[in-house]
XYZ file of C-alpha atoms in Angstrom:
548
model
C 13.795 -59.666 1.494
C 13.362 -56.173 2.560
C 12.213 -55.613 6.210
C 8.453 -55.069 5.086
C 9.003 -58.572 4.240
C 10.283 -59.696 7.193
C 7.549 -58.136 9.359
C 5.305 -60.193 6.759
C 7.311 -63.162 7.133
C 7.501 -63.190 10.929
C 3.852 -62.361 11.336
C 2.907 -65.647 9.219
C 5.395 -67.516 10.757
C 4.069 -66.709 14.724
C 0.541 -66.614 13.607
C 0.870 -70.344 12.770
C 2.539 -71.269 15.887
C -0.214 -69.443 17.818
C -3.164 -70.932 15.985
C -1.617 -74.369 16.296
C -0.541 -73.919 19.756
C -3.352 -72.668 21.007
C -5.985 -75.224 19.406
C -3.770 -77.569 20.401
C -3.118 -76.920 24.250
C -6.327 -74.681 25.206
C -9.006 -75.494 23.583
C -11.568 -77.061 26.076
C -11.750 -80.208 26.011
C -15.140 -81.902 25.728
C -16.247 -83.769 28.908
C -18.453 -87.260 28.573
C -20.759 -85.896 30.951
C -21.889 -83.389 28.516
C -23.155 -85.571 26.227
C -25.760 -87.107 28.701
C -28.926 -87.440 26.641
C -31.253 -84.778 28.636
C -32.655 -82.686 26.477
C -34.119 -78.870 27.370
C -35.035 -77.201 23.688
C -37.979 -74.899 24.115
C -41.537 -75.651 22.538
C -41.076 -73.669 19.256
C -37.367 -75.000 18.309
C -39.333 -78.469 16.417
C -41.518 -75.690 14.469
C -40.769 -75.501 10.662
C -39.644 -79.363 10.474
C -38.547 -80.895 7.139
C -41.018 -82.408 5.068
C -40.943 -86.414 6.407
C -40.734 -85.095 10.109
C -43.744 -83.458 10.221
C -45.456 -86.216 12.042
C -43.157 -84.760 15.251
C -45.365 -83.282 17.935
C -43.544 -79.926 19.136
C -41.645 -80.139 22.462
C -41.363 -83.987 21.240
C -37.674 -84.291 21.957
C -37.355 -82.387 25.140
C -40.964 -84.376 26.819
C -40.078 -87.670 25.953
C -36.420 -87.563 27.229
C -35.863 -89.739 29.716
C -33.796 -89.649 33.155
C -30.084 -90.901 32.907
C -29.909 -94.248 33.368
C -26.349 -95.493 33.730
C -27.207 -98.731 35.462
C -29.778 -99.975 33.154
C -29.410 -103.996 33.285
C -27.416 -105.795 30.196
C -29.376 -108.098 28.330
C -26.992 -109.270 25.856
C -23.699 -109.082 24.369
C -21.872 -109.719 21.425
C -18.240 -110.669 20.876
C -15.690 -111.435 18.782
C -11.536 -111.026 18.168
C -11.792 -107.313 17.971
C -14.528 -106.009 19.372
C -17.591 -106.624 22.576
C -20.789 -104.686 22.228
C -23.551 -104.875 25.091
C -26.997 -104.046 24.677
C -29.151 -102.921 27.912
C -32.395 -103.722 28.560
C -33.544 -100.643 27.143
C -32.519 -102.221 23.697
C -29.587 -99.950 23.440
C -26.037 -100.318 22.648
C -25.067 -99.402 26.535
C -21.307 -100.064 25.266
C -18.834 -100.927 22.766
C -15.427 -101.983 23.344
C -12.216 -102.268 20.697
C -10.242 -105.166 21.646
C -7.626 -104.973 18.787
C -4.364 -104.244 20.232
C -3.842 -101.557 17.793
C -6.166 -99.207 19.708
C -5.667 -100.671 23.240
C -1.648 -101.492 22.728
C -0.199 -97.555 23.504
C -1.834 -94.752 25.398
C -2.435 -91.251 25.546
C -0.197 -89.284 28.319
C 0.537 -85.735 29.086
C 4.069 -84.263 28.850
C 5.054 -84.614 32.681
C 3.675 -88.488 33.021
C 5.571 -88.823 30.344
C 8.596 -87.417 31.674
C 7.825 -89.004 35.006
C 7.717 -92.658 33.782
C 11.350 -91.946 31.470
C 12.633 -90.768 34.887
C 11.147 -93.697 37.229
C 9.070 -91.523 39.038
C 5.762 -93.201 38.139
C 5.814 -96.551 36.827
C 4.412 -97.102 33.091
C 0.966 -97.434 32.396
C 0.061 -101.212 31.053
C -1.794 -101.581 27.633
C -5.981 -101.125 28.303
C -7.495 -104.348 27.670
C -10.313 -103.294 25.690
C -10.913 -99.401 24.433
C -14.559 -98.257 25.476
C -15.902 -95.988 22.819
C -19.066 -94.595 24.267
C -19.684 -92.529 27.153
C -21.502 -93.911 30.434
C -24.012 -91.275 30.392
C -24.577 -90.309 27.171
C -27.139 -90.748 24.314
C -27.019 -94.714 23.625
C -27.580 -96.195 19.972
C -30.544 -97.795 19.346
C -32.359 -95.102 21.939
C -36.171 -95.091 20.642
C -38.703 -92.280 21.536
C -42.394 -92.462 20.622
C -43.779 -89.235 19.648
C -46.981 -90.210 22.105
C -46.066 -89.108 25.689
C -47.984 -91.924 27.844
C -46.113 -94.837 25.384
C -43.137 -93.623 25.625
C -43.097 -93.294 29.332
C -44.398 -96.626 29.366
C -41.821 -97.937 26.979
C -39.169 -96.369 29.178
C -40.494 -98.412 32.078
C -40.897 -101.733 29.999
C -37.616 -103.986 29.816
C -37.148 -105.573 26.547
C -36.055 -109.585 26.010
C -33.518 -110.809 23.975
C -33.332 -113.790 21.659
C -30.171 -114.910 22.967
C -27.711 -113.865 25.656
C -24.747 -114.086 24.274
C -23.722 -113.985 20.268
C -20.331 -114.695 18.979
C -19.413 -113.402 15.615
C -16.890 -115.194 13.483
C -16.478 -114.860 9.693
C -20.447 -114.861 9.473
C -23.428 -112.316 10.564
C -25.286 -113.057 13.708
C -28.797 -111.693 14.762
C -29.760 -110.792 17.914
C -34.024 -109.974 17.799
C -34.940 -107.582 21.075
C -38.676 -107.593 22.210
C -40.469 -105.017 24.145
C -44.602 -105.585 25.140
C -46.107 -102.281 25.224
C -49.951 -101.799 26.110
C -51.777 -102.578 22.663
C -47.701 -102.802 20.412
C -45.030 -105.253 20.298
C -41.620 -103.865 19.403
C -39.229 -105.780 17.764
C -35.461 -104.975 16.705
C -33.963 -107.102 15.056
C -29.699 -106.558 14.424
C -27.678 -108.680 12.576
C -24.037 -108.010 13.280
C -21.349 -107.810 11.082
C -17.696 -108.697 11.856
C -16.153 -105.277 10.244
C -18.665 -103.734 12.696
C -21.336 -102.746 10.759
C -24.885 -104.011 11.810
C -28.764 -104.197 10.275
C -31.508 -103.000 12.043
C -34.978 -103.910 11.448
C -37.750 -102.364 13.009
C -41.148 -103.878 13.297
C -44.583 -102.968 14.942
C -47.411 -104.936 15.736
C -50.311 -105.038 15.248
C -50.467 -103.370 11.983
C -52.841 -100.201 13.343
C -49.421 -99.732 14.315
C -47.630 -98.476 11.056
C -49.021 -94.791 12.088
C -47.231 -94.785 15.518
C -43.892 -91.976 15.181
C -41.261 -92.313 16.639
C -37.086 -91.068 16.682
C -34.195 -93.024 16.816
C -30.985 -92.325 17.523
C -27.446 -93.089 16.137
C -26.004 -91.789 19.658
C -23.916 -89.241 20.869
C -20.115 -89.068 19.493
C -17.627 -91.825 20.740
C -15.118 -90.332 23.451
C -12.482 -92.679 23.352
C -10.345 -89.747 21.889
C -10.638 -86.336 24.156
C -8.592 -84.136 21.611
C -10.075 -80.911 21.368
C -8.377 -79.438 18.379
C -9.994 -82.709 16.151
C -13.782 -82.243 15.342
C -15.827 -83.686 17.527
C -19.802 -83.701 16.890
C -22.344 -84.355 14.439
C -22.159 -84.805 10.817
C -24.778 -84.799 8.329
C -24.030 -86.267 4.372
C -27.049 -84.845 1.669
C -27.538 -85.969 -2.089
C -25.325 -83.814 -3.772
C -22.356 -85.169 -1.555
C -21.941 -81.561 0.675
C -21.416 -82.335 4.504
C -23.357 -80.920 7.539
C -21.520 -80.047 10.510
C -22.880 -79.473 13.875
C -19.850 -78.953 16.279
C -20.213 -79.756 20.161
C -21.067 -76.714 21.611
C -22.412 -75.236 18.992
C -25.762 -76.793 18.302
C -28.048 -73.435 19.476
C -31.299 -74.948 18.310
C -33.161 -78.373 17.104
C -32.445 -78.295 13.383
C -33.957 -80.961 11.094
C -32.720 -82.157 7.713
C -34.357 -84.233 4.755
C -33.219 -86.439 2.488
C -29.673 -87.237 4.760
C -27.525 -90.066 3.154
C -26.237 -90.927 6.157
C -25.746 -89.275 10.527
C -22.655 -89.435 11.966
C -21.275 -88.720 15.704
C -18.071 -88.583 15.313
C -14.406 -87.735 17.406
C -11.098 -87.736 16.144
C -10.968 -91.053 15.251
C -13.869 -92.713 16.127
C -17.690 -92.270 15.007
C -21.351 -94.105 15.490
C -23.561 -93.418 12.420
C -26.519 -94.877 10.524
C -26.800 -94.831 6.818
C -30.242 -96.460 4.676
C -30.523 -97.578 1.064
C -33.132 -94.391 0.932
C -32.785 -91.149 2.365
C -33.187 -90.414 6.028
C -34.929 -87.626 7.961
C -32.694 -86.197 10.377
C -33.186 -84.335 13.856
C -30.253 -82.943 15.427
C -30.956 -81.572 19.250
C -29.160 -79.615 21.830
C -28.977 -79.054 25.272
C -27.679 -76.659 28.008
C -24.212 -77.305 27.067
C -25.166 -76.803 23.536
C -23.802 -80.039 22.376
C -25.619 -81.591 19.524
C -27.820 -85.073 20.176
C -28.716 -86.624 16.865
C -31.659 -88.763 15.615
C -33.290 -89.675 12.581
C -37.617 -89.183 12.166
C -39.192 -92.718 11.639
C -42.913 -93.953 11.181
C -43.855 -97.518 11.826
C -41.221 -100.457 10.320
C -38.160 -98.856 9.486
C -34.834 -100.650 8.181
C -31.078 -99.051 8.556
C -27.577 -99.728 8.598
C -25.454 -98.970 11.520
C -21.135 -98.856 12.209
C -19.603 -97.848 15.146
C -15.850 -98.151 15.000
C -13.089 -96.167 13.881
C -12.508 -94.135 10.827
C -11.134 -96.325 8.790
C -10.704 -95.306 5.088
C -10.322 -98.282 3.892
C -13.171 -100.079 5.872
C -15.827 -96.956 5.764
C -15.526 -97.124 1.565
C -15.905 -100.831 1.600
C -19.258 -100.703 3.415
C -20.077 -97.548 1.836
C -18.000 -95.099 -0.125
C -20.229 -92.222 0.836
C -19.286 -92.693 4.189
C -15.411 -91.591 3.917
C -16.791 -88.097 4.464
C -17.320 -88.637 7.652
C -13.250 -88.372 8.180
C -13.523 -84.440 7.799
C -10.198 -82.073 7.661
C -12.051 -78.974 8.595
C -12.182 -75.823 5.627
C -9.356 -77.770 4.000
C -10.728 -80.942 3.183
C -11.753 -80.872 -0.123
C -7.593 -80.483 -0.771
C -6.714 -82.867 2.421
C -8.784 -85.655 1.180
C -6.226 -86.469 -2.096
C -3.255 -86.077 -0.111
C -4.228 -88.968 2.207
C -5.180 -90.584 -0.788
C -1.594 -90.244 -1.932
C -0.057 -91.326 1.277
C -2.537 -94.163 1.235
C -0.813 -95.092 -2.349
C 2.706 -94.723 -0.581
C 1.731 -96.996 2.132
C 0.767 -99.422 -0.542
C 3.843 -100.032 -1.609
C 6.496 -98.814 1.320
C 3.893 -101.017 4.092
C 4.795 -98.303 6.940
C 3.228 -95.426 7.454
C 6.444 -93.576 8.834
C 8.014 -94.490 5.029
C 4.791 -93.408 3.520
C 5.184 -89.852 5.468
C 8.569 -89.337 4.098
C 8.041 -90.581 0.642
C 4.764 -87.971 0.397
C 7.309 -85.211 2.134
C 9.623 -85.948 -0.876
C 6.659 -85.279 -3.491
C 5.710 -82.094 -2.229
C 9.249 -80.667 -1.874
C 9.841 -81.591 -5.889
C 6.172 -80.583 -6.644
C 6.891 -76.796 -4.776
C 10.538 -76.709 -5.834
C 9.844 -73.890 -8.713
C 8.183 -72.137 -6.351
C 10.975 -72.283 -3.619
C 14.175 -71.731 -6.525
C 11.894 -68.565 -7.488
C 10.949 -67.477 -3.951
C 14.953 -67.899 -3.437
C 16.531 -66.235 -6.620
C 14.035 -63.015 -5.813
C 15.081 -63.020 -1.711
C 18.926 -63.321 -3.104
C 18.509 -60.552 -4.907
C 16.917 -58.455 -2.270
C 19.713 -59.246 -0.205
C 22.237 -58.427 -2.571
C 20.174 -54.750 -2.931
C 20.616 -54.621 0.662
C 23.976 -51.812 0.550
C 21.990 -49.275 -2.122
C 18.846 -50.124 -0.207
C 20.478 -49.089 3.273
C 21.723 -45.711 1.369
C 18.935 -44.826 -0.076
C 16.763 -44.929 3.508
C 19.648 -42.665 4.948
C 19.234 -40.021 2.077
C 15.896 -40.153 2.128
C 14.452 -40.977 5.518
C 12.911 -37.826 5.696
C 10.686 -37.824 2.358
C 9.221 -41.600 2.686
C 7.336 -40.955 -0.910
C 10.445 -40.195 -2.755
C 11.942 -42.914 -0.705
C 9.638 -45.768 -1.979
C 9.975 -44.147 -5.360
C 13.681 -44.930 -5.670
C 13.026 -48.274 -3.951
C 10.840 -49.419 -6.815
C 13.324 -48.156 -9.631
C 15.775 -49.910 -7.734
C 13.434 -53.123 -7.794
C 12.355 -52.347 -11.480
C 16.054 -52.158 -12.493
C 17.660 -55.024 -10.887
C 14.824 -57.343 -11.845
C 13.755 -57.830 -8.015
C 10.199 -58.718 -6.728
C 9.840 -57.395 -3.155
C 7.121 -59.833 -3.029
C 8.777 -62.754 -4.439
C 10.259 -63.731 -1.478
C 6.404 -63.613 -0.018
C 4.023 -65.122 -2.140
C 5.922 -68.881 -2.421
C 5.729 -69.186 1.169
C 1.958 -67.762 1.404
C 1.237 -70.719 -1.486
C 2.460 -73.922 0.555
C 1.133 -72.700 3.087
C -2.028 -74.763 1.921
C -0.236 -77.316 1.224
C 1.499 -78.154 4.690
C -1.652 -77.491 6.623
C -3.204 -79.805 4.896
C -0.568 -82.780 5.442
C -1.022 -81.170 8.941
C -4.659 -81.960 8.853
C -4.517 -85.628 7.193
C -1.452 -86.851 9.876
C -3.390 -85.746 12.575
C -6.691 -87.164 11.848
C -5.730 -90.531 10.803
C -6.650 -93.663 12.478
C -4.443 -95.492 10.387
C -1.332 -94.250 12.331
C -2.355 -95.545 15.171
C -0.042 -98.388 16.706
C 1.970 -97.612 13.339
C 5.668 -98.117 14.438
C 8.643 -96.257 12.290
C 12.670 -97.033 13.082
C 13.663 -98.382 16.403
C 11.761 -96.016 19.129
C 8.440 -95.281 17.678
C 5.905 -97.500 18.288
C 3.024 -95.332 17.381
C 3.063 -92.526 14.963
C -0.635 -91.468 16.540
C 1.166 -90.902 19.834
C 4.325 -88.106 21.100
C 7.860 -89.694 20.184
C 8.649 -91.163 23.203
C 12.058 -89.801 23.858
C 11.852 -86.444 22.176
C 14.295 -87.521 19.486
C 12.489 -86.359 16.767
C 11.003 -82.960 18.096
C 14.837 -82.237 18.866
C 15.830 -83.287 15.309
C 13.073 -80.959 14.096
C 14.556 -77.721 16.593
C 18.096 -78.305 15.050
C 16.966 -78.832 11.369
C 15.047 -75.566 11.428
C 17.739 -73.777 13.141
C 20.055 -74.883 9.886
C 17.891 -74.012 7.370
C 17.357 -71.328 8.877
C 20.815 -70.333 8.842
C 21.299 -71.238 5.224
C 17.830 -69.304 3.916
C 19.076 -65.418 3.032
C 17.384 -62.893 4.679
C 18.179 -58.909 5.705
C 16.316 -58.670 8.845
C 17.945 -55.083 10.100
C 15.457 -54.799 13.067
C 17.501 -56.463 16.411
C 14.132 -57.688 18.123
C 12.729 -58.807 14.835
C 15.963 -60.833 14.577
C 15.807 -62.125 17.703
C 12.185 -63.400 17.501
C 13.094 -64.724 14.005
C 16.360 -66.882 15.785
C 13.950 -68.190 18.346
C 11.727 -69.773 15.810
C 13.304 -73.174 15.986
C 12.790 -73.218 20.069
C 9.069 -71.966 20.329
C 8.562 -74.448 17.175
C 10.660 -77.108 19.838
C 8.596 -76.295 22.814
C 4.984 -76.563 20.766
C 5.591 -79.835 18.936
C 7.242 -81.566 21.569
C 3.807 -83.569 22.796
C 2.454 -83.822 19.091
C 1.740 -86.754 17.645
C 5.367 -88.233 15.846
C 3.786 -88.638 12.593
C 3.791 -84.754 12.485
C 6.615 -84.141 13.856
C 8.397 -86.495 11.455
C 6.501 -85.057 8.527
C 8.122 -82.019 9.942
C 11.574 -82.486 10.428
C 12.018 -84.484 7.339
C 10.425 -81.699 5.344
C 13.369 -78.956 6.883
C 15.896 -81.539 5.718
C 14.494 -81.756 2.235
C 14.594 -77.992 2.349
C 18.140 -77.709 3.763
C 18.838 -80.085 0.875
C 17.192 -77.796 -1.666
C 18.232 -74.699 0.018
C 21.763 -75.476 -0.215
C 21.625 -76.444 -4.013
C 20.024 -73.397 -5.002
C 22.328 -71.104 -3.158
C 25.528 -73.417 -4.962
C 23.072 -72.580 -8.303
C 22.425 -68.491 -7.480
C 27.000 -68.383 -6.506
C 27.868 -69.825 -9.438
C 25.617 -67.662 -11.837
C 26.984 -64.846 -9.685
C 30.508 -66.251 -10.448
C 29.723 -65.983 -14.285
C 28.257 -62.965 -13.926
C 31.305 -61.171 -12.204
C 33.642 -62.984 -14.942
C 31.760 -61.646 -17.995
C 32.076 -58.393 -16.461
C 35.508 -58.330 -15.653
C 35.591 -59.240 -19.167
């Protein structure tokens, strides 16, 4: 590797540790607040609507918004094992709760509580009782707005009743009907509930002058039990030919609309609210001063739909509805992220630990890329081994840099080296660990997954630092054991440091990376020491048959 090389090398190499670092720790983090459901578009932003929503009047949206209205009265709830959903009076879902102690067993901390509590400076934090998904003064599911101004002020003053107070779901659907009197209309929802949290909605207008009236509905604003910024959070839209629109928070500039949606999504790291139909839906996806997006779907008269809100489950999203696994989204990289969890998925099958699973699929890729490493590291070796001539050559010719790079390539050309080859096998898995990157950080399936003796969840920082230690010293090996003729002091310095600032950035990550991580530099310590016992003994042979 020649010190052009390096320079490439390095640059990759600190470029990655920015970009992660730096999405990671400083990326602002989206506040509840912001998703309160106040809406400001201007008068021409509902102009050009797709066909289905033309029935909108402009300035709909931003008119028939209503004032926040956190202490709206409860009506009714709904419980089971896992999960407690209220519904105001309003006939919203105010709240839902996760009761399952796989999302309410471990939580989230910062670096120095952390450190505090190992220390006994702060005492530990006990296990939340129930995880609240939605914010307190945000856009609620279920939220209806009637195109006609004077209704849907009215409507906004009119409680709704509820069939029952209480519901209690076992192994079979409940339904919960929700009446609201209007001057002239009656209003009727009626849910049916599902225990793996999906739920039916039926909407139904009397009398039946009434199957003119327009109106929006929304699936609510994105879950914030998760605060990560570097995840997506926002709004997601699925069309018919199975492409994905994304509408990031704070960076929804003006009311869009979109026909023929298979399904809207709000949607965190792990956790979404979304409604789906058996036929397509008309979508309107709004903003607001902090440019957040605030989505509903167009509606005239009855309507029927499918709701979930609950985390993104693989498993559980493609039971209800396969098209809905695209709502777990990897960012540019998905459509290459999406079969790796599928193979971890298959580990997990058959190891029944995702911390086994993450080291099996670690494994895979380091035999899958091993002709690309033993290539990368034959053409490296030989750089190195160029490294004397190399060093003369820049001293005879350091004042002619054209003749210089001329006798560097016949120097190249004759020896058989690639200048690049050290290069391009790095540049290619690139792909491939960012994606693994991508997939361990956005799964909800490592959450409250335990691995050896300390972890308890892989979602969550190792608790003692064990493994982002074990990471800092594998690097630092293979690093020692990977050839490379970095002749610039400073560049060699940076390059020796790698294993700390790596150290220092992954310390708070989640432990299913950093495991993925350290057990891919031991593979490659592994690998790197049986090519280099490969690349001595050809030289060996080499030296003997030309002694000979």
């Amino acid at each position: 590797m020649n010190e052009n090389n390096s320079k490439f090398i390095l640059a990759i190499a600190l470029s990655f540790i920015f970009l992660i670092a730096y999405s990671y720790f400083f990326q602002p983090k989206p506040k509840p607040e912001d998703q309160a459901h106040q809406i400001t578009q201007s008068t021409h932003s509902l102009q050009g609507q797709a066909p289905g929503a033309s029935h909108l009047a402009p300035n709909t949206l931003e008119q028939n918004a209503p004032q926040p209205t956190q202490n709206t009265p409860l009506i009714a709830f709904v419980r089971s094992k896992g999960v407690e959903i209220e519904i105001d009076s309003l006939g919203r879902i105010a709240q839902v709760y996760l009761k399952d102690k796989k999302f309410t067993a471990h939580r989230q901390e910062g670096f120095l509580e952390h450190v505090q509590e190992l220390l006994g400076l702060a005492k530990p934090k006990p296990p939340l009782e129930k995880l609240p998904l939605l914010g307190t003064d945000a856009l609620k599911p279920l939220e209806l707005r009637f195109v006609d101004n004077a209704l849907n002020a009215e409507a906004f003053k009119t409680p709704y009743s509820a069939s029952a107070k209480e519901i209690t779901l076992n192994n079979a659907p409940q339904s919960l009907v929700l009446t609201q009197e209007l001057p002239g209309l009656t209003l009727t929802k009626t849910l049916t509930f599902y225990p793996n949290l999906t739920y039916d909605l039926k909407i139904h207008l009397e009398p039946k002058r009434a199957s003119n009236t327009a109106y929006v509905l929304s699936n609510g604003a994105r879950p914030v039990a998760d605060a990560d910024g570097y995840a997506f959070h926002g709004v997601l839209l699925g069309t018919q030919d199975h492409k994905l629109e994304k509408i990031e928070d704070g960076k929804a500039k003006k009311t869009k609309t979109f026909s023929n949606t298979t399904f809207i999504a709000s949607v965190d790291r792990y956790y979404t609210s979304l409604f789906f139909a058996n036929t397509p839906l008309n979508a309107i996806v709004d903003t607001q001063p902090s440019k957040n997006p605030l989505p509903f779907v167009s509606l005239k008269g009855d309507a029927t739909l499918h709701g979930y809100i609950g985390p993104k489950d693989h498993h559980l999203l493609a039971q209800i509805n396969p098209a809905l696994t695209e709502v777990i989204e990897y960012g540019i990289i998905t459509f290459f992220a999406r079969p790796v969890f599928l193979l971890l998925d298959f580990l997990h099958n058959y190891t029944h630990n995702w911390g086994w699973a993450i080291i099996l699929l670690t494994l895979i890729v380091r035999i899958v890329l091993y002709p690309l490493s033993y290539k990368g590291m034959v053409s490296m070796q030989k750089i190195k081994d160029l490294a004397p001539a190399m060093k003369e050559l820049q001293e005879k010719y350091k004042s002619d840099p054209q003749k210089l790079q001329m006798h560097m390539m016949q120097l190249y050309k004759k020896h058989g080296a690639n200048p690049l080859g050290g290069c391009l096998p790095l540049l290619l898995q690139i792909p491939v660990f960012f994606a693994i990157y991508r997939v361990l950080y956005n799964a909800v399936e490592l959450k409250s997954a335990g691995w050896m003796l300390w972890i308890h969840d892989l979602s969550l920082m190792d608790p003692y630092f064990i493994l982002p230690l074990l990471m800092g010293v594998s690097m630092y090996a293979q690093q020692a054991l990977t050839p490379n003729t970095i002749t610039d002091p400073t560049q060699a310095k940076i390059f020796k440091m790698l294993p700390l600032f790596f150290t220092i950035f992954l310390i708070t990550f989640p432990a299913g990376l950093v495991l993925y991580w350290t057990i891919n530099n031991i593979f490659s310590i592994v690998q790197q020491w049986m090519i280099n016992q490969m690349l001595d003994k050809k030289k060996a042979r080499e030296i003997a048959k030309h002694k000979k």
